[in-house]
PDB file of C-alpha atoms in Angstrom:
ATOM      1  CA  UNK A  68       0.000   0.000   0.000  1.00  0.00           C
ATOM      2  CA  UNK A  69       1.477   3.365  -0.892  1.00  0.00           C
ATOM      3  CA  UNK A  70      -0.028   6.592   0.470  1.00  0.00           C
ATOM      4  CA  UNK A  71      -0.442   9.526  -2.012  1.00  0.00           C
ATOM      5  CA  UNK A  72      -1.281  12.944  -0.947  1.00  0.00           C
ATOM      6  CA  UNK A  73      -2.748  15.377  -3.311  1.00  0.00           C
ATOM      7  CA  UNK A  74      -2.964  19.178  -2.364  1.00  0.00           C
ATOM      8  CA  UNK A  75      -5.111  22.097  -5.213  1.00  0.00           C
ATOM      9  CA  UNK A  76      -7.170  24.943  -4.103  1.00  0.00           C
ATOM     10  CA  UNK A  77      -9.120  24.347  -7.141  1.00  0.00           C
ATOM     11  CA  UNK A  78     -11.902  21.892  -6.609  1.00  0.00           C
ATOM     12  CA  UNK A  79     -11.772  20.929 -10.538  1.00  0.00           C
ATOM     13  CA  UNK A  80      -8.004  20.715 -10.468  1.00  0.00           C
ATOM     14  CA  UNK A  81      -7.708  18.303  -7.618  1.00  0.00           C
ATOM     15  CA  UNK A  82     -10.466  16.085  -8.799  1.00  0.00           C
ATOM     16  CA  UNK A  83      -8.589  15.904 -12.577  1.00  0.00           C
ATOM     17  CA  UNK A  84      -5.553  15.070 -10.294  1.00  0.00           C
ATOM     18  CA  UNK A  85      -7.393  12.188  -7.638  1.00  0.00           C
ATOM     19  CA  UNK A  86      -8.519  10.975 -11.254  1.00  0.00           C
ATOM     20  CA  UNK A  87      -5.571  10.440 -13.194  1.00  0.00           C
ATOM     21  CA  UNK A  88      -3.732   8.531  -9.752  1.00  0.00           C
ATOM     22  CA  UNK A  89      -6.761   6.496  -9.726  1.00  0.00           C
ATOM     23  CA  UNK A  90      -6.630   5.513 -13.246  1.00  0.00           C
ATOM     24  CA  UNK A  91      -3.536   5.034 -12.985  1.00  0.00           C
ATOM     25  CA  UNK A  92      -3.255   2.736 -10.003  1.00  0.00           C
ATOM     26  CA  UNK A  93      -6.068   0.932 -10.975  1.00  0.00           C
ATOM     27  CA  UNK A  94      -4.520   0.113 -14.577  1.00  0.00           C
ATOM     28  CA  UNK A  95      -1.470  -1.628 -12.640  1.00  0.00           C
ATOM     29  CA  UNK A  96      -3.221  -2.837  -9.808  1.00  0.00           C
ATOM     30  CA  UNK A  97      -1.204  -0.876  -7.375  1.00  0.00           C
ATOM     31  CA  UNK A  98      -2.714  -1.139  -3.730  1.00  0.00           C
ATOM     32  CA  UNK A  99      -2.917   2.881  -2.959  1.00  0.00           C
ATOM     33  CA  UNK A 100      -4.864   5.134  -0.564  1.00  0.00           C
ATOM     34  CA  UNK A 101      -5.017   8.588  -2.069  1.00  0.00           C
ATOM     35  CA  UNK A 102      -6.090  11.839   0.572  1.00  0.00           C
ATOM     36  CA  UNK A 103      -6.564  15.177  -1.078  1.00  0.00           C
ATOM     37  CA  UNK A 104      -6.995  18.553   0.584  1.00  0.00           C
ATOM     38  CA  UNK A 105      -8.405  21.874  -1.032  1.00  0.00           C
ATOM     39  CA  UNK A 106      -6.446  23.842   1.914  1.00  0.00           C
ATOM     40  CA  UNK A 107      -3.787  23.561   4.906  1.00  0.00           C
ATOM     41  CA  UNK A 108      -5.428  22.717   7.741  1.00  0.00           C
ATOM     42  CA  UNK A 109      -5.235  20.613  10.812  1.00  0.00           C
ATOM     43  CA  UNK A 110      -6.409  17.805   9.226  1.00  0.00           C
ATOM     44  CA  UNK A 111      -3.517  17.759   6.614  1.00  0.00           C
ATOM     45  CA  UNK A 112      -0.950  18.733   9.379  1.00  0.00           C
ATOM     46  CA  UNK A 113      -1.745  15.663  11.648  1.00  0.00           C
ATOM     47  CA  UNK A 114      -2.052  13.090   8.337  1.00  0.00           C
ATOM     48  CA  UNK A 115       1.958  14.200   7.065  1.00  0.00           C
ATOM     49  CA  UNK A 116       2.858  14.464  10.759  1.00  0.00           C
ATOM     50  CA  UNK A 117       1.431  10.824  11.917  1.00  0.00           C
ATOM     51  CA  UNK A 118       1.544   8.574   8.587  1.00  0.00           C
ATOM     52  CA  UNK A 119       4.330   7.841   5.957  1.00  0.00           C
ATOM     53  CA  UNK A 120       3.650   9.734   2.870  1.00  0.00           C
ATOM     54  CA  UNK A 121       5.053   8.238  -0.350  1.00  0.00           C
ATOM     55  CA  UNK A 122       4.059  10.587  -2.747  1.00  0.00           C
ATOM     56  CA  UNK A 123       3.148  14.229  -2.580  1.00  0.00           C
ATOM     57  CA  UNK A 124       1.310  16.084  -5.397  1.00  0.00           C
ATOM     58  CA  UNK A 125       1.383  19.547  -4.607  1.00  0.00           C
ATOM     59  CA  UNK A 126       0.023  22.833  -6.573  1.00  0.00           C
ATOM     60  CA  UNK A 127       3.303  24.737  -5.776  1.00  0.00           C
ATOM     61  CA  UNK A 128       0.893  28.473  -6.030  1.00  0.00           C
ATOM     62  CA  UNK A 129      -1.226  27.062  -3.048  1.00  0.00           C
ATOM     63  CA  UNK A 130      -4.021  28.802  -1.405  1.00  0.00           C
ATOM     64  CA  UNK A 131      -2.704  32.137  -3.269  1.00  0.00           C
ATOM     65  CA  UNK A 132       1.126  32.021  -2.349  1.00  0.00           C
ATOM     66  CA  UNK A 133       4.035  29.373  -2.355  1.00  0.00           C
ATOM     67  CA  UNK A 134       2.370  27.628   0.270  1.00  0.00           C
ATOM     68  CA  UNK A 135       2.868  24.281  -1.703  1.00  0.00           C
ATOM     69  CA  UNK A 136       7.122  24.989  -1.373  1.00  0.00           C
ATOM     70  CA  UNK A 137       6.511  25.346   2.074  1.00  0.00           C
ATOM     71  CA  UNK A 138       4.009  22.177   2.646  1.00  0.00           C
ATOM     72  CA  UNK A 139       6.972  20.294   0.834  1.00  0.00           C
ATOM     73  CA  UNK A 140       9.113  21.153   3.523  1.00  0.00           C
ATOM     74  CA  UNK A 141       7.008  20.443   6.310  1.00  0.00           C
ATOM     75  CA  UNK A 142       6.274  16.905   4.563  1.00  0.00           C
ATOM     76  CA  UNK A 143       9.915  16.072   3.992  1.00  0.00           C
ATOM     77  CA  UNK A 144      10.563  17.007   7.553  1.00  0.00           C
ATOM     78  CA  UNK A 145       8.189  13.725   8.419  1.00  0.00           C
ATOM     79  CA  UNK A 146       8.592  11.685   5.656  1.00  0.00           C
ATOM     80  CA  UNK A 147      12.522  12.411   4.394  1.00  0.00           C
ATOM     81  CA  UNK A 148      12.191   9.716   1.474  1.00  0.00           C
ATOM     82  CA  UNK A 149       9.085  11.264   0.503  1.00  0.00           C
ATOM     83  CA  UNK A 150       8.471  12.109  -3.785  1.00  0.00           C
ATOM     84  CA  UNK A 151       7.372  15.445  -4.400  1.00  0.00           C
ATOM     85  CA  UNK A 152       5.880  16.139  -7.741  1.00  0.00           C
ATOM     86  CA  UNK A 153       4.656  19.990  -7.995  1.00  0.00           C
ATOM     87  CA  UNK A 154       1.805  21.061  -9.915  1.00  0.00           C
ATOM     88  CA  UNK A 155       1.939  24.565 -11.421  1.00  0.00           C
ATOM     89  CA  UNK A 156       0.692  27.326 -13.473  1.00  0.00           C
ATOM     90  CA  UNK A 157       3.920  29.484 -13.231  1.00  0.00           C
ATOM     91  CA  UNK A 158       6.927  27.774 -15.000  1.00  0.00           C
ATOM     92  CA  UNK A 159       9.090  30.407 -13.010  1.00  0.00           C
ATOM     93  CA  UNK A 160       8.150  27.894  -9.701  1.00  0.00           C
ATOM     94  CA  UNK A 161      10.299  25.072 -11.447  1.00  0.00           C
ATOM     95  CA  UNK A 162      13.816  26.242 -10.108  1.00  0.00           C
ATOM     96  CA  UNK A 163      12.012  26.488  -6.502  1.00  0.00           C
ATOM     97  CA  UNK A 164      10.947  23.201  -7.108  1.00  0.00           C
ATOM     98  CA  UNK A 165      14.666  21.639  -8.098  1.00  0.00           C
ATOM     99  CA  UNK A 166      16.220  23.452  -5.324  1.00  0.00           C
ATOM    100  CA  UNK A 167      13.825  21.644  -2.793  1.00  0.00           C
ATOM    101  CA  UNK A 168      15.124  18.649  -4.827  1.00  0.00           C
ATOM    102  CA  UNK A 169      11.801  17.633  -6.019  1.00  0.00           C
ATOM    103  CA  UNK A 170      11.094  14.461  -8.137  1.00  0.00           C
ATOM    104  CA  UNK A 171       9.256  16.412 -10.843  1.00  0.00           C
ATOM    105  CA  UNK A 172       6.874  19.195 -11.935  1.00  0.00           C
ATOM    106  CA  UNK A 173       4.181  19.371 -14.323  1.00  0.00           C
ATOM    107  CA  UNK A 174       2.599  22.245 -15.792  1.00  0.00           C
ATOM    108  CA  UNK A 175      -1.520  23.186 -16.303  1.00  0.00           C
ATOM    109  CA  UNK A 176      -3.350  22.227 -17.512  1.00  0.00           C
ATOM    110  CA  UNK A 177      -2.346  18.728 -17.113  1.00  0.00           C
ATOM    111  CA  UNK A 178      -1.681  16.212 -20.260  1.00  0.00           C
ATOM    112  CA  UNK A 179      -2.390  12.995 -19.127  1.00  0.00           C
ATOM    113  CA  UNK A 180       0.194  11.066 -21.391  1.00  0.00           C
ATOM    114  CA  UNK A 181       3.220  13.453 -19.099  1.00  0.00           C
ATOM    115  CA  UNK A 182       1.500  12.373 -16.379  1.00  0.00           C
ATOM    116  CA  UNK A 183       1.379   8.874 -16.698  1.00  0.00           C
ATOM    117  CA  UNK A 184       5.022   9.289 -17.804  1.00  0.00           C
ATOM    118  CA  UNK A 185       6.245  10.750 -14.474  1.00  0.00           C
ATOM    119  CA  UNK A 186       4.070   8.859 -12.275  1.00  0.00           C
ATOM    120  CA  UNK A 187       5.525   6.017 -13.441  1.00  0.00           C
ATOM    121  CA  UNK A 188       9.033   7.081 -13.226  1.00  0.00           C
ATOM    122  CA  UNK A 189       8.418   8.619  -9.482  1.00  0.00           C
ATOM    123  CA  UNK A 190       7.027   4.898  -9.061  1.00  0.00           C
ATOM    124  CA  UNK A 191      10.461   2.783 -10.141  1.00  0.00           C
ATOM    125  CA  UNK A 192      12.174   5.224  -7.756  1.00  0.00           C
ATOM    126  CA  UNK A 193       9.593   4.518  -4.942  1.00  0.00           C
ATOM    127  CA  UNK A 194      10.202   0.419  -5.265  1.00  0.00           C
ATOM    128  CA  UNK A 195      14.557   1.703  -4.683  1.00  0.00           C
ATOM    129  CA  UNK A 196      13.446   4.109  -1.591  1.00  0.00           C
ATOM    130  CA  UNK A 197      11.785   0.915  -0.102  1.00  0.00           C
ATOM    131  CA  UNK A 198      14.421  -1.039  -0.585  1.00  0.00           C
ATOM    132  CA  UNK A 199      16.688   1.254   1.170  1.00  0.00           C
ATOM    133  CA  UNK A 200      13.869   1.276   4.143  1.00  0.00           C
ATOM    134  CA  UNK A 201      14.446  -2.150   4.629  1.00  0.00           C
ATOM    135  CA  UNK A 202      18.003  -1.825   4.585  1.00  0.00           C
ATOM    136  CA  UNK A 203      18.470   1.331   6.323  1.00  0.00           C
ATOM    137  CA  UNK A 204      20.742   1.437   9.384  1.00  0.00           C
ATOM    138  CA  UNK A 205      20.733   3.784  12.598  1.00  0.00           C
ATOM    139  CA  UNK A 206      23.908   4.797  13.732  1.00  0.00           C
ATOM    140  CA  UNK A 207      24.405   5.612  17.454  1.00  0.00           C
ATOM    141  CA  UNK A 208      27.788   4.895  20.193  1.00  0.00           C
ATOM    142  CA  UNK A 209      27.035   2.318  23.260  1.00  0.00           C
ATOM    143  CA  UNK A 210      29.378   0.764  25.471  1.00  0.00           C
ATOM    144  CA  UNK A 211      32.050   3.226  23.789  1.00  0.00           C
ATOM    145  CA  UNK A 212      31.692   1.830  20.757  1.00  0.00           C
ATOM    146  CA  UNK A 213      30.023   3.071  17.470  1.00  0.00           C
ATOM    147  CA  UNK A 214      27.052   0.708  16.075  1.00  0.00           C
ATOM    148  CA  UNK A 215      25.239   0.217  13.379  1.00  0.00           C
ATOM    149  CA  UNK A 216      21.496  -1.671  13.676  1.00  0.00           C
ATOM    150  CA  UNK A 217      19.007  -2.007  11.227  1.00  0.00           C
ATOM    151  CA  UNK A 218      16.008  -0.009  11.808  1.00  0.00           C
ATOM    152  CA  UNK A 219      13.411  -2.508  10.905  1.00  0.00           C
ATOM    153  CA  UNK A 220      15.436  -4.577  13.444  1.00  0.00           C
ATOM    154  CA  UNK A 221      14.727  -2.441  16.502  1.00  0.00           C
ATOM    155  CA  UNK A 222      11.655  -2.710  18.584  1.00  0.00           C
ATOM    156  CA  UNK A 223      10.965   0.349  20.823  1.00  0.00           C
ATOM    157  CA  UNK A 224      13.421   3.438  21.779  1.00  0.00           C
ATOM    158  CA  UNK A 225      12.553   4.414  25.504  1.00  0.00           C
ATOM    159  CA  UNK A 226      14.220   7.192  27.919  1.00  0.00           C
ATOM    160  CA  UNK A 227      15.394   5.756  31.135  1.00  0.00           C
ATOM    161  CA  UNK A 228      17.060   8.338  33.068  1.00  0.00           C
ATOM    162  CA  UNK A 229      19.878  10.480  31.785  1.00  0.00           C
ATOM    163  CA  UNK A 230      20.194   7.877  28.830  1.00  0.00           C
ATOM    164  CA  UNK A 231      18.026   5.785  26.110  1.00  0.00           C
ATOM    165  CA  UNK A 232      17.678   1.942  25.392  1.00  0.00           C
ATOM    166  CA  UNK A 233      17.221   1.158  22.032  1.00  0.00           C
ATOM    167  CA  UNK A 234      15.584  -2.410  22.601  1.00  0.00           C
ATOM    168  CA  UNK A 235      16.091  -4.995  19.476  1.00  0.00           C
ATOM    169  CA  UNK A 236      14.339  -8.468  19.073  1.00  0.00           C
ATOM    170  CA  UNK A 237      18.306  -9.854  20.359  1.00  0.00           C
ATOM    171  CA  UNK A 238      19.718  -7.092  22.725  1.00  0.00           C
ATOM    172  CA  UNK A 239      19.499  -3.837  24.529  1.00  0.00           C
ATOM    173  CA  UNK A 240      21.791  -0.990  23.813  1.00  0.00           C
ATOM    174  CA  UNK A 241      22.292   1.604  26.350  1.00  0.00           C
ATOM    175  CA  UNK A 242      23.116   4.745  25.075  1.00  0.00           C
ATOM    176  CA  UNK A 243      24.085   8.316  26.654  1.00  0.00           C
ATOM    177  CA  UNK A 244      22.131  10.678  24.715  1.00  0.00           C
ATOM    178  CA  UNK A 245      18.551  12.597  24.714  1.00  0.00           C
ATOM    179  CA  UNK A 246      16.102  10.905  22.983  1.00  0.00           C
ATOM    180  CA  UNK A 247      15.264  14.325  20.982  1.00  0.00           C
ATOM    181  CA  UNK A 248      18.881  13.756  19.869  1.00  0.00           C
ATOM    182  CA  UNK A 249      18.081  10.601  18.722  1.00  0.00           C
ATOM    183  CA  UNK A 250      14.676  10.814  17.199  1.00  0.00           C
ATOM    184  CA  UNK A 251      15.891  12.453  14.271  1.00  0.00           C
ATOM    185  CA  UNK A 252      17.800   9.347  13.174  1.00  0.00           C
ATOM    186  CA  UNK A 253      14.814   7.813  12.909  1.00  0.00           C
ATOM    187  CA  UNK A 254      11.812   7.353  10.082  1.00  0.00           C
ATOM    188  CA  UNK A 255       8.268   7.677  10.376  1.00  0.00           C
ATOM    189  CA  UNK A 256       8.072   3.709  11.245  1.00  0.00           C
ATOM    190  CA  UNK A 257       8.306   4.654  14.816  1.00  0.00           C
ATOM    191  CA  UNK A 258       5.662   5.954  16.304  1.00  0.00           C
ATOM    192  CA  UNK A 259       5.892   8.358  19.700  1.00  0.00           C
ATOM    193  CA  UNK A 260       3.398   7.086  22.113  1.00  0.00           C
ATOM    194  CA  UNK A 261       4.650   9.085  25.142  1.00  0.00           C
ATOM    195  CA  UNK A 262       6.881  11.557  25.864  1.00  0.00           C
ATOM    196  CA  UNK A 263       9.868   9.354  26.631  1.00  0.00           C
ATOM    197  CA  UNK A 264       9.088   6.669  24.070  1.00  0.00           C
ATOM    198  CA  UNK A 265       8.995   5.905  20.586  1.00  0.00           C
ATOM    199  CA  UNK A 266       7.926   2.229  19.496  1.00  0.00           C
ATOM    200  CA  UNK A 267       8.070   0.566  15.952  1.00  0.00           C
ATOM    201  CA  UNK A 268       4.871   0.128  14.388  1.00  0.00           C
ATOM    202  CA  UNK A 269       5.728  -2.718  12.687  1.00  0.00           C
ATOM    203  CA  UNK A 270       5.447  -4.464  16.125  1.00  0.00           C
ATOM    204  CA  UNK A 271       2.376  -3.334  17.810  1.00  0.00           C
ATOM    205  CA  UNK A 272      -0.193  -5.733  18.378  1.00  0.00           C
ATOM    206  CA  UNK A 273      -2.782  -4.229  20.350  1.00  0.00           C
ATOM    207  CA  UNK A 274      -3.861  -0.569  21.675  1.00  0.00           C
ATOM    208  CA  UNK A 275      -6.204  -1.024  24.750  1.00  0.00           C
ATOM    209  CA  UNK A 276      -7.653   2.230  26.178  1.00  0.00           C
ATOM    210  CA  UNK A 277      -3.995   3.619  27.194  1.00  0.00           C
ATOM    211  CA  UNK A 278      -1.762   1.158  26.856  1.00  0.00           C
ATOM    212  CA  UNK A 279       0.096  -0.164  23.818  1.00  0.00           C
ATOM    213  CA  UNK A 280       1.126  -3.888  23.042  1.00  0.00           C
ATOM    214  CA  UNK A 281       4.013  -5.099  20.932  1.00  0.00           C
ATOM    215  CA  UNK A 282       4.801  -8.424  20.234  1.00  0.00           C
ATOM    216  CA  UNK A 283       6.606  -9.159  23.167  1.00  0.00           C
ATOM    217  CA  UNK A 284       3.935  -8.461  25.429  1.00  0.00           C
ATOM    218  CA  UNK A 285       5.817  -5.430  26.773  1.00  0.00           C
ATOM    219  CA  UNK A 286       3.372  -2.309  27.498  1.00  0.00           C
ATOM    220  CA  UNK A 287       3.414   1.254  27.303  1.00  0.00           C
ATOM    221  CA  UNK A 288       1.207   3.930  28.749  1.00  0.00           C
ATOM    222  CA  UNK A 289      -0.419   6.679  26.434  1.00  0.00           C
ATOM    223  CA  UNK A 290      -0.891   9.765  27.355  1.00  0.00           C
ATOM    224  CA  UNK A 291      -5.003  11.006  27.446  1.00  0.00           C
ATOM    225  CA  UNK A 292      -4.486  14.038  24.965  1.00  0.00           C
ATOM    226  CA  UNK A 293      -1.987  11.229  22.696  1.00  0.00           C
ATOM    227  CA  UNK A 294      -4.917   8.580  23.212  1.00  0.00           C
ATOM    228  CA  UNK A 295      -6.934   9.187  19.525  1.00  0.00           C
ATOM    229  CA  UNK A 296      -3.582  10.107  17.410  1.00  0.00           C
ATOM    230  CA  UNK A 297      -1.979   6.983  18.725  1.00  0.00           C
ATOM    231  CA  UNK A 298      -4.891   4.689  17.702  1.00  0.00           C
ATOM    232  CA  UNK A 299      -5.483   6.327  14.610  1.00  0.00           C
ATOM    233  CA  UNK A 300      -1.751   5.976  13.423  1.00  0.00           C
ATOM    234  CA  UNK A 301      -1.989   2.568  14.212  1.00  0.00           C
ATOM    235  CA  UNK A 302      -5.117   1.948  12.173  1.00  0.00           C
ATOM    236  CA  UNK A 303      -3.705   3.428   9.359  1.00  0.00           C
ATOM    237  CA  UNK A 304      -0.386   1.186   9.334  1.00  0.00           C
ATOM    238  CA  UNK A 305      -2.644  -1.713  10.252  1.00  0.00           C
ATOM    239  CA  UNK A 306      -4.658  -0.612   6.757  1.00  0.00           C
ATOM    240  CA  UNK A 307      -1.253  -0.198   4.826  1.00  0.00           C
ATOM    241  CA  UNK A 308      -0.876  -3.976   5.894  1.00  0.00           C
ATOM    242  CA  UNK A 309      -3.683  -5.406   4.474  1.00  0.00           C
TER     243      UNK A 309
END
């Protein structure tokens, strides 16, 4: 499942745009959820600030400004690995697109044969940023010693004191550091369910009331304002899943 984010002021734009990603999903059979906003809002800003976003397809002249350049930013501050394809009147936008180091950009009104074209290109770059996911290592010092564990590999981070265990399914490293030091390192597969905590979704089994379950029956409390965000970032990775 690949989440796809579309962002156009204009109502008839953004439905041209939800319509050519469906098409073209549909056509290859590619398992996609597509969300599209008309405006920035707090709905948007909790969706690219709790879920992965694999694609971004963003009118750069947003709500009357370069509000998409900015959204970009704010997206690739959550999702890193994240394509962003701009959508544009103004060919002038293009260099403010490159130097953001966008995928692409695509110019109104929209042919459908380009389109196709660079959706399919920003999608053989997608299947290499996944592999590099899978593959992708965190780098931190423990016991005086530099290491180097795979991310997929490591089950919760969690404050303890003045330092943070990062807990794998094989060992515990202890490591003398903040965790909002160390939070950067990571990607949007880890999920911050309390202040001092951040757990992998890939291993959650369970969210009852305010605690959280991972697959070795260790538990962690939730916060009551954290309760809802939790619960519906875990839905949506449970969704991905399926």
């Amino acid at each position: 499942m690949i989440n796809i984010l579309i962002c156009d002021d204009s109502k008839l734009s953004l439905d041209i745009n939800k319509a050519y990603v469906n098409d073209f999903v549909r056509k290859r059979k590619i398992k996609a959820e597509c969300y599209t906003f008309q405006e920035i809002n707090d709905k948007l800003k909790k969706l690219y600030q709790t879920m992965p976003i694999d694609i971004a397809l963003l009118d750069i002249d947003f709500q009357r400004g370069e509000e998409g350049i900015e959204l970009a930013r704010n997206i690739i501050k959550h999702s890193p690995l994240a394509i962003i394809i701009f959508v544009t009147s103004h060919e002038e936008y293009a260099l403010d697109a490159y130097n953001l180091a966008a995928f692409g950009y695509i110019t109104k009104p929209i042919d459908e044969k380009k389109f196709e074209r660079l959706f399919a290109r920003a999608l053989v770059q997608l299947r290499g940023i996944n592999a590099i996911k899978n593959n992708h290592n965190i780098e931190f010092v423990a016991n005086g010693k530099k290491q180097l564990v795979k991310e997929k590999n490591i089950l919760y981070v969690e404050k303890c004191g003045h330092t943070v265990n990062i807990v794998t399914d094989k060992q515990t490293f202890c490591v003398y550091d903040s965790l909002k030091n160390l939070e950067g390192k990571f990607s949007n597969i880890f999920l911050q369910v309390n202040k001092g905590t951040l757990v992998n979704r890939n291993y959650i089994t369970e969210i009852t009331n305010q605690t959280i379950f991972i697959t070795t029956g260790k538990s962690f409390s939730i916060p009551t304002r954290k309760v809802k965000e939790v619960q519906e970032a875990y839905k949506k990775t449970a969704e991905n899943e399926l």
